[in-house]
Short mmCIF file of C-alpha atoms in Angstrom, two decimals:
data_model
loop_
_atom_site.label_atom_id
_atom_site.label_comp_id
_atom_site.label_asym_id
_atom_site.label_seq_id
_atom_site.Cartn_x
_atom_site.Cartn_y
_atom_site.Cartn_z
CA GLU A 1 4.33 -9.34 49.66
CA LYS A 2 4.35 -12.93 48.40
CA LYS A 3 1.97 -13.72 45.58
CA LYS A 4 -0.10 -16.85 46.24
CA SER A 5 0.68 -18.54 42.97
CA LYS A 6 4.21 -19.28 41.86
CA GLY A 7 5.12 -20.95 38.61
CA ASN A 8 4.41 -20.09 35.03
CA ARG A 9 0.70 -20.47 34.80
CA SER A 10 -0.82 -17.75 32.74
CA PRO A 11 -3.67 -16.01 34.59
CA CYS A 12 -6.55 -16.40 32.21
CA SER A 13 -9.18 -13.83 32.98
CA PRO A 14 -8.47 -10.53 31.24
CA SER A 15 -7.49 -7.71 33.57
CA ARG A 16 -6.62 -4.11 32.82
CA VAL A 17 -3.36 -4.73 34.70
CA LEU A 18 -0.71 -6.36 32.51
CA HIS A 19 2.38 -8.15 33.77
CA ILE A 20 5.44 -7.53 31.57
CA ARG A 21 8.47 -9.85 31.93
CA GLN A 22 12.08 -10.05 30.77
CA ILE A 23 12.56 -6.30 30.54
CA PRO A 24 16.26 -5.61 29.80
CA ASN A 25 18.31 -3.48 32.22
CA GLY A 26 18.26 0.20 31.42
CA VAL A 27 14.72 0.28 29.99
CA THR A 28 12.91 3.36 31.33
CA GLY A 29 9.39 3.61 32.67
CA ALA A 30 8.49 5.83 29.72
CA GLU A 31 9.57 3.10 27.30
CA VAL A 32 7.40 0.50 29.07
CA VAL A 33 4.45 2.91 29.01
CA SER A 34 5.00 3.47 25.27
CA LEU A 35 4.01 -0.18 24.66
CA GLY A 36 0.53 0.60 25.96
CA LEU A 37 0.07 4.07 24.47
CA PRO A 38 -1.29 3.08 21.06
CA PHE A 39 -4.13 1.14 22.71
CA GLY A 40 -5.45 3.82 25.03
CA LYS A 41 -4.71 5.70 28.21
CA VAL A 42 -2.19 4.15 30.62
CA THR A 43 -3.37 4.77 34.20
CA ASN A 44 -0.58 3.29 36.33
CA LEU A 45 2.87 1.74 36.21
CA LEU A 46 4.85 -0.26 38.72
CA MET A 47 8.48 -1.01 37.77
CA LEU A 48 10.18 -3.93 39.57
CA ARG A 49 13.62 -2.78 38.52
CA GLY A 50 15.67 -5.54 40.12
CA LYS A 51 13.53 -8.28 38.58
CA GLY A 52 13.22 -6.99 35.03
CA GLN A 53 9.46 -6.88 35.40
CA ALA A 54 6.71 -4.28 35.42
CA PHE A 55 2.97 -3.97 35.94
CA LEU A 56 1.15 -1.67 33.53
CA GLU A 57 -2.44 -0.63 34.18
CA MET A 58 -4.64 0.44 31.26
CA ALA A 59 -7.74 2.62 31.64
CA SER A 60 -10.04 -0.22 30.52
CA VAL A 61 -10.09 -4.00 30.19
CA ASP A 62 -10.87 -3.54 26.47
CA ALA A 63 -7.65 -1.61 25.95
CA ALA A 64 -5.68 -4.31 27.79
CA VAL A 65 -7.30 -7.07 25.70
CA SER A 66 -6.48 -5.20 22.47
CA MET A 67 -2.91 -4.83 23.65
CA VAL A 68 -2.50 -8.53 24.54
CA ASN A 69 -4.17 -9.66 21.30
CA TYR A 70 -1.88 -7.41 19.29
CA TYR A 71 1.38 -8.38 20.99
CA THR A 72 0.69 -12.13 21.31
CA PRO A 73 1.42 -12.89 17.64
CA ALA A 74 3.89 -9.98 17.31
CA THR A 75 6.18 -10.03 20.36
CA PRO A 76 7.22 -6.47 21.30
CA HIS A 77 10.90 -5.59 21.76
CA LEU A 78 12.55 -3.12 24.13
CA HIS A 79 16.25 -2.38 23.53
CA ASN A 80 16.20 -5.15 20.87
CA GLN A 81 15.15 -7.81 23.41
CA PRO A 82 11.76 -9.55 23.34
CA VAL A 83 9.49 -8.79 26.31
CA TYR A 84 6.46 -10.86 27.27
CA ILE A 85 3.04 -9.54 28.24
CA GLN A 86 0.22 -11.37 29.99
CA TYR A 87 -2.78 -10.51 32.16
CA SER A 88 -1.93 -9.97 35.80
CA ASN A 89 -3.79 -11.46 38.79
CA TYR A 90 -4.26 -7.89 40.00
CA LYS A 91 -7.44 -6.11 38.88
CA GLU A 92 -5.94 -2.69 39.62
CA LEU A 93 -2.62 -1.29 40.87
CA ARG A 94 -2.50 0.43 44.20
CA THR A 95 0.94 1.97 44.34
CA ASP A 96 2.07 3.74 47.47
CA ASN A 97 4.17 6.66 46.35
CA GLN A 98 7.44 5.53 47.83
CA HIS A 99 10.62 7.01 46.44
CA ASN A 100 10.97 4.06 44.06
CA GLN A 101 7.61 4.87 42.50
CA ALA A 102 8.02 8.61 42.12
CA ARG A 103 9.93 8.09 38.87
CA SER A 104 7.33 5.75 37.38
CA GLN A 105 4.52 8.11 38.35
CA ALA A 106 6.27 11.08 36.79
CA ALA A 107 6.91 9.09 33.62
CA LEU A 108 3.25 8.18 33.51
CA GLN A 109 1.96 11.71 33.99
CA GLY A 110 4.19 12.97 31.25
CA VAL A 111 3.20 10.27 28.80
CA ASN A 112 -0.50 10.69 29.37
CA ALA A 113 -0.11 14.44 29.08
CA VAL A 114 1.53 13.95 25.71
CA GLN A 115 -1.07 11.49 24.57
CA HIS A 116 -4.01 13.52 25.72
CA GLY A 117 -2.84 16.84 24.48
CA ASN A 118 -1.93 18.67 27.68
CA LEU A 119 1.61 19.47 26.65
CA GLY A 120 2.52 21.33 29.81
CA ILE A 121 3.93 18.31 31.59
CA THR A 122 7.27 17.20 30.23
CA CYS A 123 8.50 15.81 33.52
CA ALA A 124 8.31 12.22 32.24
CA LEU A 125 11.69 12.24 30.65
CA ALA A 126 13.16 14.68 33.14
CA ALA A 127 12.17 12.29 35.91
CA GLU A 128 13.71 9.33 34.14
CA GLY A 129 17.10 10.79 33.38
CA GLY A 130 17.25 14.12 35.11
CA VAL A 131 17.35 15.99 31.79
CA LEU A 132 15.15 16.14 28.75
CA PRO A 133 16.78 14.74 25.61
CA SER A 134 18.32 17.59 23.67
CA HIS A 135 16.43 16.98 20.45
CA GLY A 136 13.96 19.14 18.63
CA SER A 137 10.42 18.51 17.45
CA VAL A 138 11.30 17.59 13.83
CA LEU A 139 11.60 13.91 12.84
CA ARG A 140 13.31 12.56 9.74
CA ILE A 141 11.43 9.49 8.49
CA VAL A 142 12.88 7.04 5.96
CA VAL A 143 10.46 4.43 4.57
CA GLU A 144 11.97 1.21 3.19
CA ASN A 145 10.34 -1.40 0.90
CA VAL A 146 7.60 0.92 -0.31
CA PHE A 147 5.35 -1.67 -1.97
CA TYR A 148 2.20 0.36 -1.28
CA PRO A 149 1.90 4.11 -1.73
CA VAL A 150 2.72 6.08 1.43
CA THR A 151 0.71 9.29 1.24
CA LEU A 152 1.00 12.45 3.26
CA ASP A 153 -2.46 11.76 4.74
CA LEU A 154 -1.37 8.31 5.85
CA LEU A 155 1.71 9.71 7.66
CA TYR A 156 -0.50 12.36 9.25
CA GLN A 157 -2.93 9.69 10.44
CA ILE A 158 -0.21 7.53 11.99
CA PHE A 159 1.89 10.27 13.59
CA SER A 160 -1.08 12.28 14.93
CA LYS A 161 -1.58 9.44 17.38
CA PHE A 162 1.36 10.86 19.36
CA GLY A 163 0.55 14.55 19.31
CA PHE A 164 -0.25 17.54 17.16
CA VAL A 165 1.49 17.41 13.76
CA LEU A 166 2.23 20.91 12.43
CA LYS A 167 3.99 20.27 9.10
CA ILE A 168 5.02 17.43 6.79
CA VAL A 169 7.32 17.54 3.76
CA MET A 170 7.87 14.39 1.60
CA PHE A 171 10.70 13.89 -0.90
CA HIS A 172 12.96 11.30 -2.53
CA LYS A 173 16.66 11.33 -1.70
CA ASN A 174 19.35 8.70 -2.38
CA ASN A 175 16.64 6.56 -3.99
CA GLN A 176 14.78 6.50 -0.69
CA PHE A 177 11.35 7.73 0.26
CA GLN A 178 11.84 10.29 3.04
CA ALA A 179 9.74 12.74 4.98
CA LEU A 180 10.32 15.48 7.54
CA LEU A 181 7.58 15.87 10.14
CA GLN A 182 7.32 18.63 12.74
CA TYR A 183 5.39 18.24 16.00
CA ALA A 184 4.11 21.04 18.21
CA ASP A 185 6.32 19.70 20.99
CA ALA A 186 9.64 17.84 21.27
CA THR A 187 8.15 15.34 23.73
CA ASN A 188 5.66 14.19 21.10
CA ALA A 189 8.51 13.65 18.68
CA TYR A 190 10.32 11.55 21.30
CA TYR A 191 7.32 9.23 21.89
CA ALA A 192 6.56 8.90 18.20
CA LYS A 193 10.15 7.88 17.49
CA MET A 194 10.18 5.47 20.43
CA SER A 195 6.90 3.82 19.47
CA LEU A 196 7.16 3.69 15.67
CA ASP A 197 10.86 3.37 14.80
CA GLY A 198 11.45 -0.01 13.15
CA HIS A 199 7.73 -0.79 12.75
CA SER A 200 6.18 -1.52 9.35
CA ILE A 201 3.08 0.37 8.27
CA TYR A 202 1.93 -2.64 6.27
CA THR A 203 2.84 -6.27 6.88
CA GLY A 204 6.35 -6.95 5.65
CA CYS A 205 6.83 -3.62 3.89
CA CYS A 206 6.86 0.16 4.28
CA THR A 207 9.20 -0.06 7.29
CA LEU A 208 9.76 3.18 9.20
CA HIS A 209 13.25 4.31 10.25
CA ILE A 210 13.01 7.45 12.35
CA ASP A 211 15.61 9.79 13.78
CA PHE A 212 15.73 13.41 14.92
CA SER A 213 16.38 16.03 12.27
CA LYS A 214 18.90 18.81 12.90
CA LEU A 215 16.30 21.26 11.58
CA THR A 216 14.37 23.11 14.24
CA ASN A 217 11.59 24.41 11.99
CA LEU A 218 10.23 23.32 8.60
CA THR A 219 9.41 25.88 5.92
CA VAL A 220 6.40 24.86 3.82
CA LYS A 221 5.53 26.97 0.76
CA TYR A 222 2.72 24.87 -0.72
CA ASN A 223 -0.14 22.79 0.67
CA ASN A 224 -0.37 19.81 -1.67
CA ASP A 225 0.16 16.07 -1.62
CA LYS A 226 3.94 16.40 -1.07
CA SER A 227 4.05 19.12 1.60
CA ARG A 228 1.57 20.59 4.01
CA ASP A 229 1.48 23.14 6.82
CA PHE A 230 -1.54 22.17 8.94
CA THR A 231 -1.56 25.54 10.69
CA ARG A 232 -2.14 27.49 7.43
CA ILE A 233 -5.04 26.83 5.11
CA ASP A 234 -4.15 29.85 2.96
CA LEU A 235 -1.04 28.43 1.24
CA PRO A 236 -1.25 27.90 -2.55
CA PHE A 237 -1.24 24.43 -4.11
CA GLY A 238 1.91 25.26 -6.13
CA ASP A 239 2.83 24.70 -9.76
CA GLY A 240 3.20 20.92 -9.53
CA GLN A 241 0.70 18.69 -11.34
CA ARG A 242 -2.45 18.36 -9.31
CA THR A 243 -1.86 14.72 -8.44
CA MET A 244 -3.96 14.62 -5.32
CA GLU A 245 -7.16 12.88 -6.37
CA THR A 246 -10.08 15.23 -6.00
CA SER A 247 -12.03 12.30 -4.58
CA LEU A 248 -9.49 12.19 -1.76
CA SER A 249 -9.10 15.88 -1.05
CA ALA A 250 -12.77 16.86 -1.19
CA PRO A 251 -14.07 14.66 1.65
CA PHE A 252 -11.16 15.69 3.84
CA ALA A 253 -11.85 19.37 3.32
CA THR A 254 -15.48 18.95 4.24
CA GLN A 255 -14.75 16.77 7.26
CA ASN A 256 -12.18 19.16 8.80
CA THR A 257 -10.08 16.08 9.13
CA ILE A 258 -6.84 17.44 7.82
CA PHE A 259 -7.43 21.18 8.06
CA PRO A 260 -7.31 21.87 11.76
CA SER A 261 -10.31 24.00 12.50
CA TYR A 262 -10.74 21.31 15.15
CA ALA A 263 -10.55 22.81 18.63
CA GLY A 264 -10.29 19.74 20.85
CA PRO A 265 -7.12 18.31 22.39
CA PRO A 266 -4.29 18.50 19.86
CA GLY A 267 -3.45 15.44 17.87
CA PHE A 268 -6.34 13.35 19.00
CA ALA A 269 -9.54 13.58 17.03
CA PRO A 270 -8.02 14.56 13.68
CA ALA A 271 -5.97 11.37 13.64
CA LEU A 272 -9.05 9.23 14.03
CA GLY A 273 -11.36 11.31 11.90
CA PHE A 274 -10.92 9.54 8.58
CA PRO A 275 -14.41 9.54 7.12
CA GLN A 276 -15.40 6.02 6.08
CA GLY A 277 -14.72 5.68 2.38
CA ALA A 278 -12.70 8.89 2.03
CA VAL A 279 -9.46 7.02 1.57
CA PRO A 280 -9.71 5.21 -1.75
CA THR A 281 -8.70 1.56 -1.53
CA SER A 282 -5.65 2.24 -3.70
CA ALA A 283 -4.23 4.36 -0.89
CA ALA A 284 -5.05 1.88 1.86
CA PRO A 285 -4.25 -1.72 0.90
CA GLY A 286 -5.42 -2.74 4.34
CA HIS A 287 -2.48 -4.63 5.80
CA MET A 288 -1.96 -2.01 8.54
CA THR A 289 0.27 -3.29 11.30
CA ILE A 290 0.70 -0.20 13.45
CA PRO A 291 -1.59 -0.54 16.47
CA GLY A 292 -4.06 2.08 17.51
CA ILE A 293 -5.15 3.07 14.03
CA PRO A 294 -8.86 2.34 13.83
CA ARG A 295 -9.10 -0.47 11.34
CA ASN A 296 -11.78 -2.59 9.84
CA SER A 297 -12.54 -6.20 10.77
CA VAL A 298 -14.62 -7.10 7.68
CA LEU A 299 -12.81 -8.86 4.83
CA LEU A 300 -13.69 -8.89 1.16
CA VAL A 301 -12.85 -12.34 -0.21
CA SER A 302 -12.99 -12.77 -3.99
CA ASN A 303 -12.20 -15.18 -6.84
CA LEU A 304 -13.91 -18.00 -4.94
CA ASN A 305 -15.25 -21.13 -6.65
CA PRO A 306 -19.04 -20.57 -6.57
CA GLU A 307 -19.72 -24.31 -7.01
CA ALA A 308 -17.76 -25.36 -3.94
CA ILE A 309 -17.78 -22.48 -1.46
CA THR A 310 -20.17 -22.32 1.52
CA PRO A 311 -20.50 -19.88 4.44
CA TYR A 312 -19.53 -22.74 6.80
CA GLY A 313 -16.38 -23.52 4.78
CA LEU A 314 -15.24 -19.88 4.99
CA PHE A 315 -16.13 -19.83 8.71
CA ILE A 316 -13.91 -22.85 9.41
CA LEU A 317 -10.98 -21.71 7.23
CA PHE A 318 -10.88 -18.08 8.38
CA GLY A 319 -11.52 -19.35 11.92
CA VAL A 320 -7.94 -20.68 11.98
CA TYR A 321 -6.74 -17.03 12.20
CA GLY A 322 -9.42 -15.44 14.37
CA ASP A 323 -13.01 -15.75 15.54
CA VAL A 324 -15.41 -15.34 12.61
CA HIS A 325 -18.65 -13.59 13.59
CA ARG A 326 -20.49 -13.45 10.27
CA VAL A 327 -20.11 -14.65 6.69
CA LYS A 328 -22.02 -13.45 3.62
CA ILE A 329 -21.69 -14.92 0.13
CA MET A 330 -22.98 -12.39 -2.41
CA PHE A 331 -26.42 -13.36 -3.70
CA LYS A 332 -25.75 -12.25 -7.29
CA LYS A 333 -21.99 -12.93 -7.41
CA ARG A 334 -21.34 -16.24 -5.67
CA GLY A 335 -17.57 -15.91 -6.19
CA ILE A 336 -17.38 -13.00 -3.71
CA ALA A 337 -17.92 -13.11 0.04
CA LEU A 338 -17.64 -10.90 3.12
CA VAL A 339 -16.13 -12.35 6.31
CA GLN A 340 -16.46 -10.43 9.58
CA MET A 341 -13.74 -11.19 12.17
CA ALA A 342 -13.84 -10.45 15.92
CA ASP A 343 -11.36 -7.58 15.58
CA ALA A 344 -9.06 -5.79 13.15
CA THR A 345 -5.93 -7.66 14.28
CA GLN A 346 -7.51 -11.02 13.46
CA ALA A 347 -8.70 -9.65 10.12
CA GLN A 348 -5.11 -8.65 9.46
CA LEU A 349 -3.77 -12.11 10.31
CA ALA A 350 -6.33 -13.74 8.01
CA ILE A 351 -5.24 -11.49 5.12
CA ASN A 352 -1.56 -12.21 5.81
CA TYR A 353 -2.05 -15.97 5.71
CA LEU A 354 -4.94 -16.54 3.28
CA ASN A 355 -4.59 -13.92 0.56
CA GLY A 356 -3.22 -15.75 -2.51
CA GLN A 357 -4.05 -19.21 -1.11
CA ARG A 358 -5.54 -21.79 -3.53
CA LEU A 359 -9.02 -22.94 -2.57
CA TYR A 360 -11.13 -25.31 -4.69
CA GLY A 361 -8.93 -24.71 -7.73
CA ARG A 362 -8.86 -20.91 -7.60
CA VAL A 363 -6.42 -18.40 -6.10
CA MET A 364 -8.39 -16.58 -3.42
CA HIS A 365 -7.96 -12.82 -2.83
CA ALA A 366 -8.52 -11.41 0.66
CA THR A 367 -8.44 -7.71 1.48
CA LEU A 368 -10.21 -5.28 3.82
CA SER A 369 -13.79 -4.45 2.89
CA LYS A 370 -15.20 -0.94 2.87
CA TYR A 371 -18.05 -2.21 5.08
CA GLN A 372 -17.75 -2.06 8.87
CA THR A 373 -20.23 -4.87 9.57
CA ILE A 374 -22.18 -7.55 7.71
CA GLN A 375 -25.92 -6.90 7.83
CA LEU A 376 -28.13 -9.93 8.45
CA PRO A 377 -31.02 -10.35 6.00
CA ARG A 378 -34.35 -8.88 7.08
CA GLU A 379 -37.38 -11.10 7.72
CA GLY A 380 -38.70 -12.49 4.46
CA GLN A 381 -35.72 -11.25 2.43
CA GLU A 382 -34.55 -13.86 -0.08
CA ASP A 383 -31.06 -15.04 0.95
CA LYS A 384 -30.89 -18.82 0.31
CA GLY A 385 -28.80 -19.33 3.44
CA LEU A 386 -25.87 -17.31 2.05
CA THR A 387 -25.59 -15.06 5.13
CA LYS A 388 -24.76 -16.74 8.42
CA ASP A 389 -24.20 -15.43 11.95
CA TYR A 390 -21.54 -17.38 13.86
CA SER A 391 -21.00 -14.90 16.70
CA ASN A 392 -22.08 -17.44 19.35
CA SER A 393 -20.47 -20.49 17.75
CA PRO A 394 -18.80 -22.95 20.15
CA LEU A 395 -16.09 -23.48 17.50
CA HIS A 396 -14.29 -20.17 18.05
CA ARG A 397 -10.60 -20.88 18.73
CA PHE A 398 -9.68 -17.54 20.36
CA LYS A 399 -12.49 -16.91 22.86
CA ASN A 400 -10.20 -17.57 25.81
CA PRO A 401 -7.50 -14.86 25.80
CA CYS A 402 -4.94 -17.33 27.20
CA SER A 403 -5.69 -20.12 24.75
CA LYS A 404 -2.66 -22.00 23.41
CA ASN A 405 -4.17 -21.39 19.96
CA PHE A 406 -2.69 -17.86 20.01
CA GLN A 407 0.79 -19.40 20.00
CA ASN A 408 -0.03 -21.92 17.28
CA ILE A 409 -1.04 -19.78 14.31
CA PHE A 410 0.81 -20.94 11.20
CA PRO A 411 0.42 -20.43 7.46
CA PRO A 412 -1.51 -23.06 5.47
CA SER A 413 0.76 -26.10 5.05
CA ALA A 414 0.51 -29.63 3.66
CA THR A 415 1.00 -31.04 7.19
CA LEU A 416 -1.96 -30.83 9.56
CA HIS A 417 -1.87 -31.01 13.36
CA LEU A 418 -4.66 -33.24 14.72
CA SER A 419 -5.76 -33.21 18.35
CA ASN A 420 -8.57 -34.48 20.56
CA ILE A 421 -8.27 -37.96 18.99
CA PRO A 422 -10.23 -40.56 21.05
CA PRO A 423 -8.22 -43.59 22.32
CA SER A 424 -10.31 -45.98 20.21
CA VAL A 425 -9.27 -44.33 16.91
CA THR A 426 -6.34 -45.99 15.09
CA VAL A 427 -3.83 -44.81 12.47
CA ASP A 428 -5.80 -46.61 9.79
CA ASP A 429 -9.07 -45.04 10.92
CA LEU A 430 -7.54 -41.58 10.52
CA LYS A 431 -5.84 -42.34 7.19
CA ASN A 432 -9.14 -43.74 5.83
CA LEU A 433 -11.06 -40.72 7.10
CA PHE A 434 -8.76 -38.33 5.19
CA THR A 435 -8.68 -40.53 2.07
CA SER A 436 -12.49 -40.63 2.06
CA LYS A 437 -12.48 -36.82 1.70
CA GLY A 438 -10.21 -37.01 -1.36
CA SER A 439 -6.86 -36.43 0.38
CA THR A 440 -3.64 -38.26 -0.48
CA VAL A 441 -1.95 -39.28 2.78
CA LYS A 442 1.85 -38.99 2.44
CA GLY A 443 2.83 -39.45 6.07
CA PHE A 444 1.37 -39.93 9.54
CA LYS A 445 2.79 -39.82 13.05
CA PHE A 446 1.24 -39.98 16.53
CA PHE A 447 2.88 -37.80 19.20
CA GLN A 448 4.92 -40.01 21.53
CA LYS A 449 3.47 -38.94 24.86
CA ASP A 450 -0.09 -39.93 24.11
CA CYS A 451 -2.16 -40.79 21.10
CA LYS A 452 -4.47 -37.80 21.43
CA MET A 453 -2.41 -35.77 18.95
CA ALA A 454 -0.88 -36.55 15.56
CA LEU A 455 0.60 -35.02 12.42
CA ILE A 456 -0.73 -35.99 9.00
CA GLN A 457 1.00 -34.98 5.79
CA LEU A 458 -1.15 -34.63 2.67
CA GLY A 459 -0.39 -34.29 -1.05
CA SER A 460 -0.40 -30.49 -1.21
CA VAL A 461 -1.22 -27.34 0.74
CA GLU A 462 -4.49 -26.99 -1.14
CA GLU A 463 -5.48 -30.57 -0.18
CA ALA A 464 -4.73 -29.77 3.45
CA VAL A 465 -6.88 -26.61 3.28
CA HIS A 466 -9.80 -28.64 1.89
CA ALA A 467 -9.29 -31.39 4.50
CA LEU A 468 -9.20 -28.86 7.35
CA ILE A 469 -12.52 -27.37 6.18
CA GLU A 470 -14.10 -30.83 5.86
CA LEU A 471 -12.73 -32.47 8.99
CA HIS A 472 -12.20 -29.84 11.69
CA ASN A 473 -14.82 -30.67 14.36
CA HIS A 474 -15.45 -34.11 12.77
CA ASP A 475 -17.60 -36.15 15.19
CA PHE A 476 -16.13 -39.54 16.14
CA GLY A 477 -19.28 -40.26 18.16
CA GLU A 478 -19.77 -39.98 21.94
CA ASN A 479 -19.22 -36.21 21.67
CA GLN A 480 -15.55 -36.56 20.67
CA HIS A 481 -14.69 -33.96 18.05
CA LEU A 482 -11.46 -33.84 16.03
CA ARG A 483 -9.52 -30.57 16.08
CA VAL A 484 -7.48 -29.73 12.97
CA SER A 485 -4.97 -26.92 12.45
CA PHE A 486 -1.99 -26.19 10.19
CA SER A 487 1.36 -27.45 11.52
CA LYS A 488 4.67 -25.63 11.42
CA SER A 489 6.59 -28.93 11.25
CA THR A 490 6.72 -31.63 8.61
CA ILE A 491 6.92 -35.35 9.23
#
């Protein structure tokens, strides 16, 4: 069947069916499905084997949007080759079960069985290759670049996403942080390895290298912060120093989070059951990059200059990395603010790019807040305009899921990219505009094709940050507004 539209246009309205391109030869249906697993249930798969393409249907549009938003800045790889994901023109997949599709369908059933706890179906891998891989259910995990503490609870939280974790043992060997982790089922171990191997828990550090252990069963003598058998609550703590913070262990015990008296589908609720506030901030620095872990979208921004900072300024600056819904500057401590982003991935991007950035003479700190939302002030409550709701602002850059802005997210730089420049505006007009806001203009260049876009190089990154806050959406009159973003190139 010929599709109506040829060419590379990206279909813009979100759909729960995703079109995946440039899939290398030899990639299995199960591996394609594993891209979608962390975001929710995968309901259908159509592999176009000759073309290196596939259609993947998620259970909901929300899950598909989360998946596209996650993989747009971080291109996924299969067999070490980048693959590209966009919304499909199809709203659902109707696959006739021809012979070609039997394999995909079997892969799908198996994967969803694994993800949703019904471990009876292991036909996914059998269908793909005729035989199940001959590995056991124990993974060996090596974590590299451990800049943040990797706790047993954190590993449990991440790996439970793929099935029921029975036992974990952590140790140091060859100067490396290592862990052994046993699943209830070998298929879970296979999907966890496939989905997580090579990923970093936190941005740029704590990288996971996973392979199958030769051990078939782990022996755990003590339940403490270095080893745990989740099937036995009766094991002693052991002679080691009691290093697990009581603040951490107590809430878990009461929440049944870690101790599985939970009777639902294995490996599902416990993974997501972290009580808010039970994990002290020291254990969760908040730069989580592994998808599917419920994360927070509210940022705590501190060490701000109380004389210069405004809710609007934070809205514009953080808006470069995601859509800002609310901003609150603390009434009593004007150097601290909360910024609520549209989702956790955008909050993550903002931390990656803005934490440690100089703003109005101070080095700003950005991290995840313990709050899930910013409350608006009640009627009559004194606030002095320090809390603002921007959820319906026309200035959001990422409202349209196919916006070019997703491809043009760069760290703060001294060179700014200007667009939407009216034909009447000259080089001198623009230079004067920036100089009037206190910037030093070091270089300027219009793009050749037309004069709607330009690069302007300022005296420093901090100057460019201030200029972006001041001049993004600057009105040239006649409803022509300047758009400003950070550039990856210099002049």
